[in-house]
Amino acid sequence: ILVLENIYVKRTAQFLILFVPFLLGFFNYPLAILGKDLAFLPGDLGDARFINYILEHGYQYLTGHRDSFYNAPFFYPEQNVIALSDNMLGHLPIYAGFRLLNFSREDALQMWWLVIFVLNYFVSFFCFYKYSKNLFASVLVSYLFTFSIINLVQVNYLQINAKFLMPVVFLYYLQWI
């Protein structure tokens, strides 16, 4: 029984070491920007609204309300205007999932942005831990990767916050070499 209790205490401590920094960063960075009642949208009046438009346009295409994804109705008669900029295709499943759950356009954008931080933290933790086998170092690196001041500077460009696949690329590169 003593061994089981020690394992339980160890697992609980590891869980707290992983989740407490995440919750501190999550409440002090993305949730602080959105407000306690999620009254604000992240980003500036230009780029963030454009990202919201692109994601909503993609959702409208997926649900059959638009005939073409790349032919958005701005810059008419120019064709394939979505191909000229960020098309957000990799992010569309997350956003569309929230829209399918009847979130509004703005709420789905907020939820997509929050999911990006969750993915950044936990995917980077998994990769760093798999490489280093050091819990404390992996938590520290994941925290800095997700919630550092470098990310705060990029808050106006929401698509830049989504970088959760970078640690996966580095992990597989290091395994490859």
PDB file of N, CA and C in Angstrom, residues 7-17:
ATOM      1  N   ILE A   7       3.300   6.258  -5.451  1.00  0.00           N
ATOM      2  CA  ILE A   7       3.045   6.455  -6.876  1.00  0.00           C
ATOM      3  C   ILE A   7       1.969   7.511  -7.071  1.00  0.00           C
ATOM      4  N   TYR A   8       0.922   7.456  -6.226  1.00  0.00           N
ATOM      5  CA  TYR A   8      -0.158   8.434  -6.317  1.00  0.00           C
ATOM      6  C   TYR A   8       0.364   9.836  -6.028  1.00  0.00           C
ATOM      7  N   VAL A   9       1.190   9.971  -5.005  1.00  0.00           N
ATOM      8  CA  VAL A   9       1.760  11.274  -4.644  1.00  0.00           C
ATOM      9  C   VAL A   9       2.667  11.774  -5.770  1.00  0.00           C
ATOM     10  N   LYS A  10       3.462  10.874  -6.333  1.00  0.00           N
ATOM     11  CA  LYS A  10       4.360  11.259  -7.419  1.00  0.00           C
ATOM     12  C   LYS A  10       3.577  11.710  -8.650  1.00  0.00           C
ATOM     13  N   ARG A  11       2.551  10.965  -9.017  1.00  0.00           N
ATOM     14  CA  ARG A  11       1.731  11.328 -10.181  1.00  0.00           C
ATOM     15  C   ARG A  11       0.997  12.640  -9.951  1.00  0.00           C
ATOM     16  N   THR A  12       0.492  12.841  -8.748  1.00  0.00           N
ATOM     17  CA  THR A  12      -0.189  14.098  -8.424  1.00  0.00           C
ATOM     18  C   THR A  12       0.783  15.274  -8.524  1.00  0.00           C
ATOM     19  N   ALA A  13       1.995  15.089  -8.020  1.00  0.00           N
ATOM     20  CA  ALA A  13       2.998  16.155  -8.097  1.00  0.00           C
ATOM     21  C   ALA A  13       3.356  16.452  -9.550  1.00  0.00           C
ATOM     22  N   GLN A  14       3.529  15.417 -10.359  1.00  0.00           N
ATOM     23  CA  GLN A  14       3.836  15.622 -11.776  1.00  0.00           C
ATOM     24  C   GLN A  14       2.690  16.347 -12.482  1.00  0.00           C
ATOM     25  N   PHE A  15       1.474  15.966 -12.157  1.00  0.00           N
ATOM     26  CA  PHE A  15       0.292  16.615 -12.737  1.00  0.00           C
ATOM     27  C   PHE A  15       0.281  18.098 -12.380  1.00  0.00           C
ATOM     28  N   LEU A  16       0.530  18.414 -11.128  1.00  0.00           N
ATOM     29  CA  LEU A  16       0.540  19.817 -10.697  1.00  0.00           C
ATOM     30  C   LEU A  16       1.684  20.589 -11.341  1.00  0.00           C
ATOM     31  N   ILE A  17       2.857  19.957 -11.443  1.00  0.00           N
ATOM     32  CA  ILE A  17       4.004  20.620 -12.069  1.00  0.00           C
ATOM     33  C   ILE A  17       3.701  20.960 -13.518  1.00  0.00           C
TER      34      ILE A  17
END
